[in-house]
Short mmCIF file of C-alpha atoms and ligand atoms in Angstrom, two decimals:
data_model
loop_
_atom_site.label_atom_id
_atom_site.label_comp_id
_atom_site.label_asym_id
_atom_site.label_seq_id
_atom_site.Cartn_x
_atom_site.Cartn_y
_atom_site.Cartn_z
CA UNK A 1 101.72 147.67 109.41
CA UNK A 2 102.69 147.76 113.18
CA UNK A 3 99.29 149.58 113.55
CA UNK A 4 97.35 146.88 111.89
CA UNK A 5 98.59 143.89 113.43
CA UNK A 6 97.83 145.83 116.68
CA UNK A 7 94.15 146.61 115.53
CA UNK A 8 93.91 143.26 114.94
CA UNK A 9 94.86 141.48 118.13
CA UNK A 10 92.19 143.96 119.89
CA UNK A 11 89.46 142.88 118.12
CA UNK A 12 90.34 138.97 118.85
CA UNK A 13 93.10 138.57 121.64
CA UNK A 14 92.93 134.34 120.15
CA UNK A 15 94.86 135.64 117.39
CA UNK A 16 97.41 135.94 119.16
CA UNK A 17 98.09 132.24 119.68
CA UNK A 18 98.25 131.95 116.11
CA UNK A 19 101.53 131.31 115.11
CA UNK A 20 103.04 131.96 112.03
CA UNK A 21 101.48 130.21 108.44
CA UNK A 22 104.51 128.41 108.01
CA UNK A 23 105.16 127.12 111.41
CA UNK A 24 101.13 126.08 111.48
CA UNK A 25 101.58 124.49 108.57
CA UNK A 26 104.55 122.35 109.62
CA UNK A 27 102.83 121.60 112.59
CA UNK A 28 99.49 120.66 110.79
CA UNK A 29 102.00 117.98 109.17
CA UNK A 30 103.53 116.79 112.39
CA UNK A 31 99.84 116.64 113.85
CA UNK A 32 98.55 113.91 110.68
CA UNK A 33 101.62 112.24 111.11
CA UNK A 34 101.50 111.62 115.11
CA UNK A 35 97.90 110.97 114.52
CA UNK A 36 98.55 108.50 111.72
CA UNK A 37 101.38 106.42 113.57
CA UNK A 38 99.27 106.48 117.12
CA UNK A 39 96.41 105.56 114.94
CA UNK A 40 97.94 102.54 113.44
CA UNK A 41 99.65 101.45 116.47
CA UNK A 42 96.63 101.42 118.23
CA UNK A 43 95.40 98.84 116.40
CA UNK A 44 97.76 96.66 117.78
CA UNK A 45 97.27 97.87 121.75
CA UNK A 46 95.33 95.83 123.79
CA UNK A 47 96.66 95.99 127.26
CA UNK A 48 95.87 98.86 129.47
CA UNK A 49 99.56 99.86 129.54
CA UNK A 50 99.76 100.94 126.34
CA UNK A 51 96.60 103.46 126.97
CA UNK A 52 98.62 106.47 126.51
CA UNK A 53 98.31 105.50 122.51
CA UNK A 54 94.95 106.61 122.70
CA UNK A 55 95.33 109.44 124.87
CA UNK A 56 98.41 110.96 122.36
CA UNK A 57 96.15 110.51 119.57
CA UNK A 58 93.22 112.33 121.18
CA UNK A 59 94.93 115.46 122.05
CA UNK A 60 97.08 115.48 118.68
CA UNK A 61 93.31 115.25 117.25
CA UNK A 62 92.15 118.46 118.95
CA UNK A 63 95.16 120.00 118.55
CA UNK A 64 94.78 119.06 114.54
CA UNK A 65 90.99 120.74 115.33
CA UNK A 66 93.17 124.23 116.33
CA UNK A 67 95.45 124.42 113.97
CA UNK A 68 92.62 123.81 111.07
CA UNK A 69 90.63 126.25 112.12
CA UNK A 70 93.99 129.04 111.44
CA UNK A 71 94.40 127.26 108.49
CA UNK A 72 91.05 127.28 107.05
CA UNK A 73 89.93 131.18 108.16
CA UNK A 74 93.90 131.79 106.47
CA UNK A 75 93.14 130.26 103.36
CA UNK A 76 89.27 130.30 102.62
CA UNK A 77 88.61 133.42 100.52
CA UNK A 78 91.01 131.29 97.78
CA UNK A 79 88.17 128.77 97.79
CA UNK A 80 85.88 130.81 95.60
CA UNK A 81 84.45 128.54 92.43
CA UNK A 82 85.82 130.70 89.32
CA UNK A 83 89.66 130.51 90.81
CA UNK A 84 89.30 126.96 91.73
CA UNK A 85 92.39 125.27 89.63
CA UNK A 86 93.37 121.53 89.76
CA UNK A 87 96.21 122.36 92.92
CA UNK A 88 93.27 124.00 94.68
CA UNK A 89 91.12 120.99 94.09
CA UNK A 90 93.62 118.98 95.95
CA UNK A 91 93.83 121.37 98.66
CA UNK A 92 89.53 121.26 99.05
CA UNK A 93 90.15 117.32 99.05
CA UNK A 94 92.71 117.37 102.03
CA UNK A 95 90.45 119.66 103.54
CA UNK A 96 87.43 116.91 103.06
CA UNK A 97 88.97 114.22 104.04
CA UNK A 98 91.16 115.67 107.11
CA UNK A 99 87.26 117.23 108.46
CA UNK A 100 85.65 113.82 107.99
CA UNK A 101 88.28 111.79 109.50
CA UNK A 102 88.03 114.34 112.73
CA UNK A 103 84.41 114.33 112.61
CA UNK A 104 83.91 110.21 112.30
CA UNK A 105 86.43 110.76 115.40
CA UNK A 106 84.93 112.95 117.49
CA UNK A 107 81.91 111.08 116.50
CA UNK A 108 83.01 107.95 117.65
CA UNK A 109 84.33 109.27 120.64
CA UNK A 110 80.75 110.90 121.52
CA UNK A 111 78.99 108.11 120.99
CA UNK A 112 78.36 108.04 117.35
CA UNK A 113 77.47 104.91 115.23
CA UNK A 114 76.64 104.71 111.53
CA UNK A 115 76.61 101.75 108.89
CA UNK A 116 77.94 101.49 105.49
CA UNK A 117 77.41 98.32 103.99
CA UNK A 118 79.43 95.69 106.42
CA UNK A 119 81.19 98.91 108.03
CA UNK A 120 80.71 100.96 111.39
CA UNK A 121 81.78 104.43 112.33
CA UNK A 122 85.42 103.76 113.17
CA UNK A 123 86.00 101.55 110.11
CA UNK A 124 84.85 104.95 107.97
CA UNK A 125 87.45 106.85 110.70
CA UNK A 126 90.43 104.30 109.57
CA UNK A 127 89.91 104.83 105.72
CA UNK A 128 89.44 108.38 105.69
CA UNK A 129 92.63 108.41 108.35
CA UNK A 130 94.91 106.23 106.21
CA UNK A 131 93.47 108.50 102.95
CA UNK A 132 94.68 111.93 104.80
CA UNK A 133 98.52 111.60 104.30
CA UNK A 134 98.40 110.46 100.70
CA UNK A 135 96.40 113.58 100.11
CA UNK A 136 98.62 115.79 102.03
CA UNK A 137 101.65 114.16 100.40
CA UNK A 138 100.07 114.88 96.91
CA UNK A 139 98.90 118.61 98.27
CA UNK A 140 102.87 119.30 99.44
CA UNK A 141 104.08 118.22 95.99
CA UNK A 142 102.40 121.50 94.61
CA UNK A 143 102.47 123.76 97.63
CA UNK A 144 105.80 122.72 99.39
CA UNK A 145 107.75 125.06 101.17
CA UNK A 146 110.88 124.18 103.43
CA UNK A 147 110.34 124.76 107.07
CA UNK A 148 113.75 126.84 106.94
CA UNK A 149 111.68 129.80 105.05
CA UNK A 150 109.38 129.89 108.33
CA UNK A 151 110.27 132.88 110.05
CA UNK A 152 112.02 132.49 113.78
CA UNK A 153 110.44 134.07 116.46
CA UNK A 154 111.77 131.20 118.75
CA UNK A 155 110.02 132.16 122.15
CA UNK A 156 107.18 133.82 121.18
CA UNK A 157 106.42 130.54 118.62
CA UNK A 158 107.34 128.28 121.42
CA UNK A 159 104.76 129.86 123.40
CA UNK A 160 101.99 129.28 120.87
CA UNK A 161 102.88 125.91 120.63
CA UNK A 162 102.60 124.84 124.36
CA UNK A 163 99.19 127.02 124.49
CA UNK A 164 98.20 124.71 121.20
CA UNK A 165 98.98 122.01 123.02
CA UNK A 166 97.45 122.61 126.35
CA UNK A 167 94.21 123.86 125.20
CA UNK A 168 93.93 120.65 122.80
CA UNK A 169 94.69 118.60 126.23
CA UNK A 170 92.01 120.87 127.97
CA UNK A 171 89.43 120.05 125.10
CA UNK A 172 90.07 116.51 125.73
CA UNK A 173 89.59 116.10 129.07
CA UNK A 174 86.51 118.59 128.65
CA UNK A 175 85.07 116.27 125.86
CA UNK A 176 85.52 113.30 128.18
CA UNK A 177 83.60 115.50 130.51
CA UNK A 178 81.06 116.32 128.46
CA UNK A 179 80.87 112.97 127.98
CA UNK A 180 79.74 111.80 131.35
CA UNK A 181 77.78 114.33 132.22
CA UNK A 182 75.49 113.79 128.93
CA UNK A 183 75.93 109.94 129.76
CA UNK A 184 76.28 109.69 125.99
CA UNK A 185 76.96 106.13 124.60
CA UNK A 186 80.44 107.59 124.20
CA UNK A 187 80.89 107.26 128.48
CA UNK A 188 81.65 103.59 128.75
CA UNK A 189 84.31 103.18 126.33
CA UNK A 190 87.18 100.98 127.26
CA UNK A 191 90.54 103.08 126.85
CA UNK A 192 90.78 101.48 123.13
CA UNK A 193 87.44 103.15 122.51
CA UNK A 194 85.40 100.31 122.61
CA UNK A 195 82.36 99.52 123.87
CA UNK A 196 80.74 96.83 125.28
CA UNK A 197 78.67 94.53 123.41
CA UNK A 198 76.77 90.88 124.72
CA UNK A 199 79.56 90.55 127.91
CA UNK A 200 78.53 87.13 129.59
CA UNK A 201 75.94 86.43 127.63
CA UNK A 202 77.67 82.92 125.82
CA UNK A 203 77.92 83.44 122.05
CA UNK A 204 75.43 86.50 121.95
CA UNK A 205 78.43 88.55 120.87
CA UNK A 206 79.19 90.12 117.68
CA UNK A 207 81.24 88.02 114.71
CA UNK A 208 83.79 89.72 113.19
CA UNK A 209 85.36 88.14 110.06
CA UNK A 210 88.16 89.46 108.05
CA UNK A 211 88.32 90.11 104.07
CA UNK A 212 86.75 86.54 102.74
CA UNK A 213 87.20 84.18 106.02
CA UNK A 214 83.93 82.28 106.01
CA UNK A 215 84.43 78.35 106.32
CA UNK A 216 81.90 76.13 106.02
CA UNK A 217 81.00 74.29 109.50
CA UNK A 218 84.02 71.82 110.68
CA UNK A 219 82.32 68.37 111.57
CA UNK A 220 83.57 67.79 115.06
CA UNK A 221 84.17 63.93 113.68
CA UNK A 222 87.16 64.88 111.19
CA UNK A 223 88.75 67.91 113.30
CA UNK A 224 92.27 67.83 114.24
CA UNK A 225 94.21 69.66 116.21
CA UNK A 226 97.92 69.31 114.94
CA UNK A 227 100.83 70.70 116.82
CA UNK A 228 104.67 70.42 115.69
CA UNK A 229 107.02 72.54 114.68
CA UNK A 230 110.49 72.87 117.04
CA UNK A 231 109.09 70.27 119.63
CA UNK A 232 110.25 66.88 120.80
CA UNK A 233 106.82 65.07 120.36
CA UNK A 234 104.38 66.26 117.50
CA UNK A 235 101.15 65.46 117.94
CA UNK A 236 97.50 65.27 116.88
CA UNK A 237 94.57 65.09 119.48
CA UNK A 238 91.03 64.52 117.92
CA UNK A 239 88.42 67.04 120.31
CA UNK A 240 87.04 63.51 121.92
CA UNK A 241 90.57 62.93 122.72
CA UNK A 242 91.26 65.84 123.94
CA UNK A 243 88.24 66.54 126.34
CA UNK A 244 88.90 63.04 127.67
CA UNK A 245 92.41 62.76 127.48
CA UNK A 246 94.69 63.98 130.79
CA UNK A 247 95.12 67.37 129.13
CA UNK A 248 90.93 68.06 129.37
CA UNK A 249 89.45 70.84 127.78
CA UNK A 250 88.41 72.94 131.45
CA UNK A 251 90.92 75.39 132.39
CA UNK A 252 88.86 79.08 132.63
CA UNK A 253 90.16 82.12 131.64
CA UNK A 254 88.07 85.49 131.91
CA UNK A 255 89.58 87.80 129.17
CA UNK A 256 87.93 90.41 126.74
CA UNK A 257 87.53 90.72 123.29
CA UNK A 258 88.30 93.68 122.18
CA UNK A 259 88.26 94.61 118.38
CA UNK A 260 90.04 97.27 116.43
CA UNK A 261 86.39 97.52 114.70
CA UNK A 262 85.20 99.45 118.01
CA UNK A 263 83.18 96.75 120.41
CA UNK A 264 84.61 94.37 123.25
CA UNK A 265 83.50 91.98 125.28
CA UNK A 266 83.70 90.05 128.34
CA UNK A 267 83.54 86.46 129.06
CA UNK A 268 84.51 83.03 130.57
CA UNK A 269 86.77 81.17 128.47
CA UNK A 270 87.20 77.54 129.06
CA UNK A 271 89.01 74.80 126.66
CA UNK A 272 92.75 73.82 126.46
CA UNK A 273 95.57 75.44 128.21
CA UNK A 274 98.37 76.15 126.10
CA UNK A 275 100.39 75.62 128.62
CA UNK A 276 99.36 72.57 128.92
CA UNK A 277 99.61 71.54 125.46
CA UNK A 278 103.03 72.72 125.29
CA UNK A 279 104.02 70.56 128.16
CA UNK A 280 103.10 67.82 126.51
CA UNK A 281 105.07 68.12 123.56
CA UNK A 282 108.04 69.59 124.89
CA UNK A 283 109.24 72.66 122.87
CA UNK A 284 112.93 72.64 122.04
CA UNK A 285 115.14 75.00 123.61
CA UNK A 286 115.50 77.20 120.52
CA UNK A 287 111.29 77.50 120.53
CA UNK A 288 110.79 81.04 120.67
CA UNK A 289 107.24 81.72 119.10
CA UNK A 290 104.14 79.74 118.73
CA UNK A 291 102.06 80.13 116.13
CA UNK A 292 98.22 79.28 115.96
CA UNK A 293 96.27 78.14 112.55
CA UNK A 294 92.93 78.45 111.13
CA UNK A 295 91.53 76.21 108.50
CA UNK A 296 91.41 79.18 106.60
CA UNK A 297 95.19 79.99 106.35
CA UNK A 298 94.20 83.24 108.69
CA UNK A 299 97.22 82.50 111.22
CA UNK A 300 98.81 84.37 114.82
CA UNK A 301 102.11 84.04 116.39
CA UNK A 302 102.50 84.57 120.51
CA UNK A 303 106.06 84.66 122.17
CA UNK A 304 106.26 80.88 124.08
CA UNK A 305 106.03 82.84 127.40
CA UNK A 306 102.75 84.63 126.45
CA UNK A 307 101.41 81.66 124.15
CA UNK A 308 101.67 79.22 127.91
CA UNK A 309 99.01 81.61 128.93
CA UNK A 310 96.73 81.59 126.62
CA UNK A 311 93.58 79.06 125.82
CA UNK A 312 92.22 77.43 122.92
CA UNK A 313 88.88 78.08 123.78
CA UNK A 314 85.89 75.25 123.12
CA UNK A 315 83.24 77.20 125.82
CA UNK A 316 82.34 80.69 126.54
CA UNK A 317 80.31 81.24 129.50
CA UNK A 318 79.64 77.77 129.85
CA UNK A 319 77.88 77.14 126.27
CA UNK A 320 80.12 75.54 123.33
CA UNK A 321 81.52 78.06 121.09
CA UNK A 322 79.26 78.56 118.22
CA UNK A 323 81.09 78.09 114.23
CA UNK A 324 80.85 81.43 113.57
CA UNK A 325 82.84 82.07 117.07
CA UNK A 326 85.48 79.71 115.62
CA UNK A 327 84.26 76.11 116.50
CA UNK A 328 85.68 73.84 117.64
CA UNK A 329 88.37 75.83 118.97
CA UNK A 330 89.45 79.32 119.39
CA UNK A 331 92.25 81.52 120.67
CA UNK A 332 91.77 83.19 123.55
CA UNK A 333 94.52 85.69 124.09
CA UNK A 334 94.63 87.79 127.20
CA UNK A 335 95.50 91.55 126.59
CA UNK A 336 95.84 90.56 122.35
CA UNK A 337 93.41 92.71 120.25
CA UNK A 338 90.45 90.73 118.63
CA UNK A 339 92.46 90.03 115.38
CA UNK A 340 94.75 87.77 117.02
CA UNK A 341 92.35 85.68 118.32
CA UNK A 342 92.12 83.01 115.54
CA UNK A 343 89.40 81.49 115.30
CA UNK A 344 88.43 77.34 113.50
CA UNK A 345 91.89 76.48 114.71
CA UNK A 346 93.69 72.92 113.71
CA UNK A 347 97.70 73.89 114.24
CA UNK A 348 99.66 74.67 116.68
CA UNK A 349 103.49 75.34 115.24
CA UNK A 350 106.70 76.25 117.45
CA UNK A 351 108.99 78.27 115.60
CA UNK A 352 112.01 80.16 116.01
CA UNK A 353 111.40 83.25 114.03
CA UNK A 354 108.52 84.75 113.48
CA UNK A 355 106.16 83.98 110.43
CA UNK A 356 106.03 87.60 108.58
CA UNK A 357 103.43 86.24 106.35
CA UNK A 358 100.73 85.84 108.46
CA UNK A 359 100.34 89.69 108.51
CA UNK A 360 99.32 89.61 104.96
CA UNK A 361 97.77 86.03 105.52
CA UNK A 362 94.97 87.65 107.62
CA UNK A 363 94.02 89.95 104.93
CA UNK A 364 94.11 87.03 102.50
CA UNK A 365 93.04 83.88 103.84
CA UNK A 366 89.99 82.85 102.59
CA UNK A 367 90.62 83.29 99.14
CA UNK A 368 93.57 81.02 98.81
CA UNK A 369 91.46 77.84 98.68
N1 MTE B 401 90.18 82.46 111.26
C1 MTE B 401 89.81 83.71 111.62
N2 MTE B 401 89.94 84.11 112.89
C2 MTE B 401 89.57 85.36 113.26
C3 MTE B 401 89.03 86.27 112.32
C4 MTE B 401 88.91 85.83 110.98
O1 MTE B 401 88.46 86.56 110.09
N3 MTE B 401 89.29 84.54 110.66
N4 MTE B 401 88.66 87.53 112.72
C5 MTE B 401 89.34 88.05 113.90
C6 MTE B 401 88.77 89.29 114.38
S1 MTE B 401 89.08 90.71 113.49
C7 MTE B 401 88.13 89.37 115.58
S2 MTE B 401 87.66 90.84 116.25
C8 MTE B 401 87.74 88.16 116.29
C9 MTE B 401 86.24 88.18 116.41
O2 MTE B 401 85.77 87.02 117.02
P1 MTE B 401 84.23 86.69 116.94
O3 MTE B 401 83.82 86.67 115.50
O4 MTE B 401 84.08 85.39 117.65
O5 MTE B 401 83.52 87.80 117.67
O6 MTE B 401 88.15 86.98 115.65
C10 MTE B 401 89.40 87.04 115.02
N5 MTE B 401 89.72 85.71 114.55
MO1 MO B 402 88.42 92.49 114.81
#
């Protein structure tokens, strides 16, 4: 036995990083489920502070490349067709749909693009992603085995680990590397993973609906912008009235788009400061969020303090904002992901809590009417 193990690390000294199946195993776990939670959370990062989301789920998803590999060479010679039983056809699926959602990634990250139907590359990456720990849950229900039954070699395990982990951090700086020295379309990401797409160039950006939300024009003549909720004075401001009145429509604001669909992009916002708009109706003292409408039902909330900063847009880069870019008015909020930017809006609400729904109402709106 002792002789074996010895032949074997001579022949390939990387074995020796392997740790044990169980503890790889566990670890394979630990990896979807960092990768999962970064994954999702990312979706929701859009200021360059929160960067180390990405960064965590980059080197979780090399180190997920590692400890795959051990896993697969471990387990392949089960894989052959005439021993194939139902429990093993789960096990090919995780396999499937763990290897696609690293490739879209590592795709993505290189500079990838594909298409299915309305959907790019990181859309596939999300699905296949979200797919991985159902599978894996469905996989342990057959092939579950506690942790405790792993054997302990503390220090020698602990070892393997950090070596796991630094060579997945090595990979990922060398695949950002790689990446600039091929100049692939992969360089110029933002640190969301974006890229850029139609920056100054007015409304020659992409449009990016949700589920169903596709409104037929709004006729500038019966728009309203409404705005009540906790405040002393509710009001309603017709656009005339508003570009003429002494709120104006011209404060500027250069912010980027960014969406969780994989593009950004950079322009001049100009339109109605929310700050402004606030002033004038005087929030109450117990206003804590404001919350902006579509005439779709699709609907955002901003803390007050963040909300005063933002702009409901009516220009971008000096042209009017187009209807499918949300006229006659759009959010613009600075350091928000593209979802939150709502776009045909005609309410402005103060609240004191926070309107759970709207998190399903963006998913939904458009087919309530
Ligand atoms: N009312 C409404 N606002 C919306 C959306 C939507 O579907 N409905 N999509 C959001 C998403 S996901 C993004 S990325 C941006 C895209 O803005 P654009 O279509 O002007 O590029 O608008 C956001 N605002
Ligand atoms: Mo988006």
């Amino acid at each position: 036995m002792r002789l074996r193990t010895k032949d074997r690390l001579t022949v390939n000294p990387l074995r020796r990083l392997e740790p044990p199946a169980r503890v790889v195993d566990w670890t394979l776990a630990a990896a979807v489920a960092i990768l999962v939670g970064t994954g999702l959370y990312s979706l929701v990062v859009g200021d360059p502070s929160g960067a180390w989301v990405f960064d965590v789920h980059a080197i979780a998803a090399f180190a997920l490349v590692v400890l795959l590999g051990f896993k697969l060479r471990r387990v392949a010679s089960r894989l052959r067709p005439d021993r194939l039983t139902r429990v093993r056809l789960v096990s090919v699926l995780l396999a499937v749909t763990s290897l696609g959602a690293l490739g879209t990634g590592l795709w993505w990250a290189f500079g990838g693009s594909v298409r299915v139907g309305p959907w790019g590359l990181l859309m596939v990456h999300m699905t296949l992603g979200v797919a991985v720990p159902v599978v894996l849950l469905w996989h342990l229900r057959h092939r579950y085995h506690s942790p405790a039954d792993a054997p302990h070699h503390g220090r020698r395990t602990a070892l393997q680990y950090a070596a796991v982990v630094g060579l997945s951090a090595l990979a990922w700086r060398g695949q950002r590397a790689a990446n600039d020295l091929l100049d692939t379309a992969g360089a110029d990401r933002r640190f969301t993973g974006s890229r850029e797409e139609g920056s100054g160039d007015g409304n020659a950006f992409p449009v990016t609906s949700w589920v169903a939300d596709d409104p037929a024009p709004i006729d500038a003549e019966d728009w309203e912008l409404r705005v009540g909720g906790l405040v002393d004075e509710p009001a309603t401001f017709g656009l005339d009235e508003l570009a003429t009145d002494e709120l104006g429509t011209d404060a500027q604001q250069r912010a980027v788009l960014d969406c969780t669909s994989g593009w950004y992009s950079d322009h001049d916002w100009q339109g109605l400061a929310v700050g402004d708009l606030l002033d004038t109706v005087g929030p109450r003292d117990s206003a804590r969020w404001v919350q902006f409408r579509s005439v779709t039902g699709y609907r955002w909330s901003l803390p007050v303090e963040e909300a005063r900063g933002a702009l409901l847009a009516t220009h971008v880069d000096g042209e009017r904002i187009s209807h499918d870019h949300g006229f006659p008015m759009r959010l613009v909020a600075p350091g928000r992901r593209g979802f939150q930017w709502v776009k045909w809006v005609t309410d402005v609400r103060v609240t004191r809590r926070r309107d759970v729904s709207e998190s399903v109402a963006i998913f939904v709106s458009g087919f309530e009417e």
